Rosetta silent file (secondary structure, phi, psi, omega in degrees, C-alpha in Angstrom):
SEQUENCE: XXXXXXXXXXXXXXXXXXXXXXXXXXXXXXXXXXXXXXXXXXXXXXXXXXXXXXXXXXXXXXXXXXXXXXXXXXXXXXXXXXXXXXXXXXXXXXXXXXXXXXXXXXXXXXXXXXXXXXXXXXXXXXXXXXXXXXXXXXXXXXXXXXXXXXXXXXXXXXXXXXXXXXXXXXXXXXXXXXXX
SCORE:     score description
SCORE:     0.000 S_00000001
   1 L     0.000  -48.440  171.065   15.882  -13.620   -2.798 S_00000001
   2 H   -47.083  -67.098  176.420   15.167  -10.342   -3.906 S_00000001
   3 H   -45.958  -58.181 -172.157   13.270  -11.610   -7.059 S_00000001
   4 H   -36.105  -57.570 -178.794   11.443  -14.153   -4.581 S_00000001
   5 H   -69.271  -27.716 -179.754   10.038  -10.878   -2.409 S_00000001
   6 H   -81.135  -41.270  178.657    8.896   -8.981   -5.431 S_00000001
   7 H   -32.055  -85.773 -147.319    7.021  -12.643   -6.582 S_00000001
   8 H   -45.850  -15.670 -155.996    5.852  -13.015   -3.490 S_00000001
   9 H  -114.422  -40.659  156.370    4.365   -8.992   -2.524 S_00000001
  10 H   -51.007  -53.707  171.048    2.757   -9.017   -6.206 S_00000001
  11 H   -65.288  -39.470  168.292    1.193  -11.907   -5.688 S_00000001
  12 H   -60.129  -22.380 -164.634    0.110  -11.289   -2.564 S_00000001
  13 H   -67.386  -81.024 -143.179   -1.337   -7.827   -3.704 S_00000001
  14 H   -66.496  -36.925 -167.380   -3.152   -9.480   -6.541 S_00000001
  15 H   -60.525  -42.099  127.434   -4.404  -12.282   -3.957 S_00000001
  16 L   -24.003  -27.332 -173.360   -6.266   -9.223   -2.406 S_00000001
  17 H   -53.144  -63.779 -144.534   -7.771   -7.397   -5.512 S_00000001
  18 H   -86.814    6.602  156.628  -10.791   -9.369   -5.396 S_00000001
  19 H   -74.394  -27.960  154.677  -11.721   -8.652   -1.685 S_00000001
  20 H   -73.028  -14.301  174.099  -11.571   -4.937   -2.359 S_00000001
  21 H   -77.834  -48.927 -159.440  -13.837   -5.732   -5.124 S_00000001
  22 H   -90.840   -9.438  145.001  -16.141   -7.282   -3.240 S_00000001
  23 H   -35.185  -39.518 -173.375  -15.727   -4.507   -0.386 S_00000001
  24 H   -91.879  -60.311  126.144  -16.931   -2.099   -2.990 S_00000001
  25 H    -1.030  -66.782  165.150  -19.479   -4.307   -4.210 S_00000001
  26 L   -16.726  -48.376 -158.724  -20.761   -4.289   -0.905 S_00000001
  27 L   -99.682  132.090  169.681  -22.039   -0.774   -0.169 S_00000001
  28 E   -61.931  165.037 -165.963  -25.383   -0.313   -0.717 S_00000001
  29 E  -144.971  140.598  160.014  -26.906    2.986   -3.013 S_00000001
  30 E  -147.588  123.951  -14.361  -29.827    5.395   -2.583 S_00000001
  31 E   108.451  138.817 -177.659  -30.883    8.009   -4.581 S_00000001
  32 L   -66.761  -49.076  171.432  -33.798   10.911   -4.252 S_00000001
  33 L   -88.969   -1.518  173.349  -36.273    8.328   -6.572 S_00000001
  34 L  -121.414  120.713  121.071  -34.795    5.091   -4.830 S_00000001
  35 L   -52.570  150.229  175.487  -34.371    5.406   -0.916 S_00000001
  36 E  -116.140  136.693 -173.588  -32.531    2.566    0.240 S_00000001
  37 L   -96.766   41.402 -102.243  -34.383    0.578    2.860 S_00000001
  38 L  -126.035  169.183  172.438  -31.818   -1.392    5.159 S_00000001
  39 L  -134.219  143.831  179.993  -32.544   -4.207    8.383 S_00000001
  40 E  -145.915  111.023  157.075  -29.522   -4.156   11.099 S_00000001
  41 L   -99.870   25.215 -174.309  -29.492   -6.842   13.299 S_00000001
  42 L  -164.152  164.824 -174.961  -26.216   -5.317   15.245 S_00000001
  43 L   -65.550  164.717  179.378  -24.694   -2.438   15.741 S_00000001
  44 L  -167.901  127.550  166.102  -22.443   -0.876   12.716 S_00000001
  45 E   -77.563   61.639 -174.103  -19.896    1.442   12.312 S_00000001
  46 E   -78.401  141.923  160.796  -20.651    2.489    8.798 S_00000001
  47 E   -76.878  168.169  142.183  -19.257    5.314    6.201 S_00000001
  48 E  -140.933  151.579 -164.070  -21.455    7.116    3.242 S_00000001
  49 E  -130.393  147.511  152.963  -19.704    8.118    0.055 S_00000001
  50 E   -79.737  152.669  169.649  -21.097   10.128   -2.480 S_00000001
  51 E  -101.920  102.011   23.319  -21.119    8.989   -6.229 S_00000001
  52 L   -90.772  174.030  156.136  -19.046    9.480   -8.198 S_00000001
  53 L   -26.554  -60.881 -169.487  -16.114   11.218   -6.406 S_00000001
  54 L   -77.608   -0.208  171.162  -16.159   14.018   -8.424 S_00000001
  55 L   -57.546  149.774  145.213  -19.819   15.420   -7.316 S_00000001
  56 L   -79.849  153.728 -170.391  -20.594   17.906   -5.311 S_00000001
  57 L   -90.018  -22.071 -175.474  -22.641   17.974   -1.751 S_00000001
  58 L   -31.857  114.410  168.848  -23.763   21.745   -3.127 S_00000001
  59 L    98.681  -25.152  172.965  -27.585   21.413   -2.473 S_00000001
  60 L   -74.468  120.172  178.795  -27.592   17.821   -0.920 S_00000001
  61 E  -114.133  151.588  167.602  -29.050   16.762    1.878 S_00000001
  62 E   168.415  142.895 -158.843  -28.993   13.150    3.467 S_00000001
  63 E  -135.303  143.600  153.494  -30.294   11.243    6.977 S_00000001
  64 E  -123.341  139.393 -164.198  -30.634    7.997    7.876 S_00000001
  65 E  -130.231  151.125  149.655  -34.103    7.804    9.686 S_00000001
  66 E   -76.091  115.533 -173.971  -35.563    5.056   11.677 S_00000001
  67 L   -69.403  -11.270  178.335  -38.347    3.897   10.449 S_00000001
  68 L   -87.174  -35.808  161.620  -40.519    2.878   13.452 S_00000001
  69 L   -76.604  -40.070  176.893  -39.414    6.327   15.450 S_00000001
  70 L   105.957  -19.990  179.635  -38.850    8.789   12.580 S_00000001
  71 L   -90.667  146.710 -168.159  -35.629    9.765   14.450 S_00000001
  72 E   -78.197  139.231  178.003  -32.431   10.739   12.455 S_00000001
  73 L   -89.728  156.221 -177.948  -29.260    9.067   13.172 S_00000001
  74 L   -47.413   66.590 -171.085  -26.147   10.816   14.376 S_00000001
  75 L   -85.980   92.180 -163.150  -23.879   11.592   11.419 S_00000001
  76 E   -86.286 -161.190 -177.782  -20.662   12.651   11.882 S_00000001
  77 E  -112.719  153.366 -172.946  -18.108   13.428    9.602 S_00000001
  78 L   -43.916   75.356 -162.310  -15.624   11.468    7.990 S_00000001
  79 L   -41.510  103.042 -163.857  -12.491   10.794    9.308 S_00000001
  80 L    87.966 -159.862  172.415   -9.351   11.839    6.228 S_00000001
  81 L  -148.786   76.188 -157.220  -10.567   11.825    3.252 S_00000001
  82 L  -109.422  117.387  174.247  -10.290    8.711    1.722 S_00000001
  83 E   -96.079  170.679 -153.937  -11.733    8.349   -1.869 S_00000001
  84 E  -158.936  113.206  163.870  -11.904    5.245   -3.880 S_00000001
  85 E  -144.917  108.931 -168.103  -12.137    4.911   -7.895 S_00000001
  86 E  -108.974  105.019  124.194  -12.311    1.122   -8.921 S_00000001
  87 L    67.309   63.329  177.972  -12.924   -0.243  -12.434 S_00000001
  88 L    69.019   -6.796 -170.878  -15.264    3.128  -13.421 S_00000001
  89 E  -108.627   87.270 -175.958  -16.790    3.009   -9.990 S_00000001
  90 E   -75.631  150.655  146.305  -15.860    6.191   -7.516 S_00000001
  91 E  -163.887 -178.609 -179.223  -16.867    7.951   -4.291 S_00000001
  92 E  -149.692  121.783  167.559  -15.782    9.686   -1.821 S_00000001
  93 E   -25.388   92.284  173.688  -16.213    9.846    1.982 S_00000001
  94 E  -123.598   -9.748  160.431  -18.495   12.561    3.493 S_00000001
  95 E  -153.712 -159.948  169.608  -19.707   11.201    6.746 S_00000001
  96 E  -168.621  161.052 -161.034  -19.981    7.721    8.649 S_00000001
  97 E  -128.566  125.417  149.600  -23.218    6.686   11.458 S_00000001
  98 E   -95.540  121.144 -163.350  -22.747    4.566   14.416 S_00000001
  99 L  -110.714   88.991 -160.797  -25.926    2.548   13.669 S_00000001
 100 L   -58.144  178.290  162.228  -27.926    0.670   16.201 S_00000001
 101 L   -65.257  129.661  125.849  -30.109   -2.434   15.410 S_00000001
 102 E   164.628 -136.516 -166.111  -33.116   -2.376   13.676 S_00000001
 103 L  -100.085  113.346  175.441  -35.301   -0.848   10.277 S_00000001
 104 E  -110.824  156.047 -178.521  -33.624    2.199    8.534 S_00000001
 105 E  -138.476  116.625  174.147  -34.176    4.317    5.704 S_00000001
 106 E   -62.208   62.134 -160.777  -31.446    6.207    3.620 S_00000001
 107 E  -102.185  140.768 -163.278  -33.138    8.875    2.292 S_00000001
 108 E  -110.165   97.338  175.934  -31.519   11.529   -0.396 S_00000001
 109 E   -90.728  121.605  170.854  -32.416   15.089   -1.473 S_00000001
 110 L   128.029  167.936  175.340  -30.321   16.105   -4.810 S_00000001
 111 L   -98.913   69.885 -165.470  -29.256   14.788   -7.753 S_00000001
 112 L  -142.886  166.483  167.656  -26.272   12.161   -6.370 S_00000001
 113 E  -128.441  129.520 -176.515  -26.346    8.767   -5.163 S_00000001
 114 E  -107.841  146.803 -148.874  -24.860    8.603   -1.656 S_00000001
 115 E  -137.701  127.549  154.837  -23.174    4.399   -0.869 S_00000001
 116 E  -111.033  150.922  141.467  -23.813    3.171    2.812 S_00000001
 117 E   145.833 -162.763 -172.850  -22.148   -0.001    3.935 S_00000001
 118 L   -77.777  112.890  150.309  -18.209   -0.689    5.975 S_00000001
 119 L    -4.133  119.401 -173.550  -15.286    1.681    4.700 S_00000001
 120 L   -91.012  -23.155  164.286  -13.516   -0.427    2.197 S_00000001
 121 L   -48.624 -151.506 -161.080   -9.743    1.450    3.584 S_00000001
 122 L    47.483  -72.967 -157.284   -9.472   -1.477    5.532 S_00000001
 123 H   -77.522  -54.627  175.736   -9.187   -4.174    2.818 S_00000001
 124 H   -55.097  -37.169  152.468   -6.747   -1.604    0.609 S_00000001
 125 H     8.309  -89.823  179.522   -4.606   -1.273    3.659 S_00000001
 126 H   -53.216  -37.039  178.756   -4.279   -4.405    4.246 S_00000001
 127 H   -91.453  -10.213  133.135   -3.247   -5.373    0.799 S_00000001
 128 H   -33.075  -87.477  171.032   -0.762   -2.632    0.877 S_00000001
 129 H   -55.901  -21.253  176.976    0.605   -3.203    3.763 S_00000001
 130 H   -74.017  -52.441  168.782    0.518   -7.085    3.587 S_00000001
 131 H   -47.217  -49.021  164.152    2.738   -6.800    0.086 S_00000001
 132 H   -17.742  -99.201 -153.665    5.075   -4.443    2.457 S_00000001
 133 H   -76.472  -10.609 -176.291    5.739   -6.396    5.214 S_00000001
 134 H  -110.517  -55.350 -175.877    6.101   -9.496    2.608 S_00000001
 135 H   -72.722  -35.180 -161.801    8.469   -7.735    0.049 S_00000001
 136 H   -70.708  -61.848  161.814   10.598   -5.433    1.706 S_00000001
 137 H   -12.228  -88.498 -166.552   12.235   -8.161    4.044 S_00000001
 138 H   -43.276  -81.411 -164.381   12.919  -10.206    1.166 S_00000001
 139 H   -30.397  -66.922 -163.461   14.110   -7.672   -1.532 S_00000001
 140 H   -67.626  -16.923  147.378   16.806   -6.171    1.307 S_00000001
 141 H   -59.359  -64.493  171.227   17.915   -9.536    2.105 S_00000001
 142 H   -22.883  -56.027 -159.754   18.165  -10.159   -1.514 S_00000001
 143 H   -54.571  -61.110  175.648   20.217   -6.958   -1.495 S_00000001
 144 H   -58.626  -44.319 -142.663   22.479   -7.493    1.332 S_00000001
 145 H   -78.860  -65.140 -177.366   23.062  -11.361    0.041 S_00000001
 146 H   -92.793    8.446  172.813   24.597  -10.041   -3.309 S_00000001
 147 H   -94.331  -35.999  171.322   26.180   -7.252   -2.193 S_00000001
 148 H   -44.336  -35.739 -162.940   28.169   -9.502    0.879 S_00000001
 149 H   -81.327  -32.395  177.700   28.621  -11.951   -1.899 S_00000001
 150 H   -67.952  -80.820  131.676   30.078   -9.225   -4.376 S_00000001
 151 H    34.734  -61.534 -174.935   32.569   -8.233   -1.618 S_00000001
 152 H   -63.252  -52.254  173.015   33.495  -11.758   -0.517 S_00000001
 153 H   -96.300   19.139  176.153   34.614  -12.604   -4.578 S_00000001
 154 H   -92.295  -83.704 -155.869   36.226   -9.169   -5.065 S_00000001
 155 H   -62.130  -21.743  178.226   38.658  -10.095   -2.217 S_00000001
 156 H   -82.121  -30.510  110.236   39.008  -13.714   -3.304 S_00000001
 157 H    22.630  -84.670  172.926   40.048  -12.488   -6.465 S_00000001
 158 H   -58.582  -36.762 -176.398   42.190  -10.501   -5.520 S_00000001
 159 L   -90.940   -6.432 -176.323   44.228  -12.530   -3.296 S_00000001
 160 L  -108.517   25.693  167.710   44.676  -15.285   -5.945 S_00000001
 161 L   -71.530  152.891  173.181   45.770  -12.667   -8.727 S_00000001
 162 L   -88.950  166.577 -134.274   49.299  -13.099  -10.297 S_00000001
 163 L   -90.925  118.149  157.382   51.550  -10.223   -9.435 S_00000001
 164 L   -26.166  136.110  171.046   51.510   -7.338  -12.214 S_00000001
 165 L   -44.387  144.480 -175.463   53.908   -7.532  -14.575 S_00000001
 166 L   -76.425  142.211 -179.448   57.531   -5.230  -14.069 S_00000001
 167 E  -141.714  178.652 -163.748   56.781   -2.496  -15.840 S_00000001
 168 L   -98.653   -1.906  159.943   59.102    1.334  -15.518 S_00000001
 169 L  -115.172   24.168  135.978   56.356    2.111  -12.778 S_00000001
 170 E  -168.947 -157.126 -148.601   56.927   -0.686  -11.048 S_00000001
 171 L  -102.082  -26.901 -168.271   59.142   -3.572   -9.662 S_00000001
 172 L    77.670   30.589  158.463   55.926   -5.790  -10.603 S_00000001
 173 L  -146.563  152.351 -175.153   55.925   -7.393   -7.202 S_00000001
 174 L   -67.119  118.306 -179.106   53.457   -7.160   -4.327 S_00000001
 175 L   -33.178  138.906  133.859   54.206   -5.299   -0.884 S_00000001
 176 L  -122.844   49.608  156.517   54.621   -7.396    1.510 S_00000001
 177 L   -70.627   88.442  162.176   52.082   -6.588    3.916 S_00000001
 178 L   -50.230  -16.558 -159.468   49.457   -9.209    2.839 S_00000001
 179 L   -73.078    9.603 -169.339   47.250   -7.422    4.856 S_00000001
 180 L   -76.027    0.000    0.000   45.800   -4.825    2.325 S_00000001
């Protein structure tokens, strides 16, 4: 049972990988010579991460502007600090936009690339916590199973043993209180 729950929280895990990939995947890039251009036809709670992780904001500036008003969207800052480094590809959280519908523009002062798009915590979470909640059960069932079961043939054992032999420290026969 135990074996069964580690199967099963590994698999599940792995079952998960490639939705954090594509989570990652996902987030769009802009740059000081590339602005990123976006369309929103709904509202979005969106993050921006800088690239890689290890950069600094020293000197960096970035807005998201509308493009038909000119006006900057609200950007507040980033709730934790939750950083991400995937198969050579890093960032790290520095703010997140509630973003209404319509034509936006990501624009970037500095030498970084700042990632728009949905927080990707979510999907690792989940694929955390889903192996959790899958394995743990199991494994401690597992546990409890052979330890009841060790317990259970200890005493059956025991009560079908033949008597110790007489020996000069004892008579070689069993009390009789079965009840020990």
């Amino acid at each position: 049972m135990a074996l069964l729950g580690l199967v099963a929280a590994t698999v599940w895990f792995v079952a998960r990988v490639p939705a954090i990939a594509e989570d990652l995947r996902a987030l769009q890039e802009s740059t000081t010579a590339q602005p990123l251009e976006f369309d929103l036809t709904e509202p979005v709670d969106w993050t921006l991460f800088i690239q890689p992780s290890s950069e600094s904001l020293s000197g960096v500036r970035f807005a998201i502007v509308d493009v038909d008003s000119g006006e900057e969207v609200l950007l507040t800052g980033s709730p934790g600090s939750f950083t991400y480094n995937w198969f050579g590809q890093s960032g790290r959280a520095v703010a997140r936009a509630d973003i209404p519908p319509g034509r936006y523009r990501l624009v970037v002062e500095g030498d970084v690339t700042i990632a728009i798009g949905p927080n990707p915590s979510g999907g690792i979470l989940w694929a955390i916590g889903g192996a959790a909640l899958i394995g743990i059960p199991l494994v401690l069932g597992g546990i409890a199973v052979a330890v009841v079961s060790f317990v259970r043939d200890t005493r059956r054992r025991t009560a079908e043993a033949e008597p110790p032999p007489p020996s000069p420290w004892s008579a070689g026969e069993w009390p009789a209180d079965q009840g020990r």
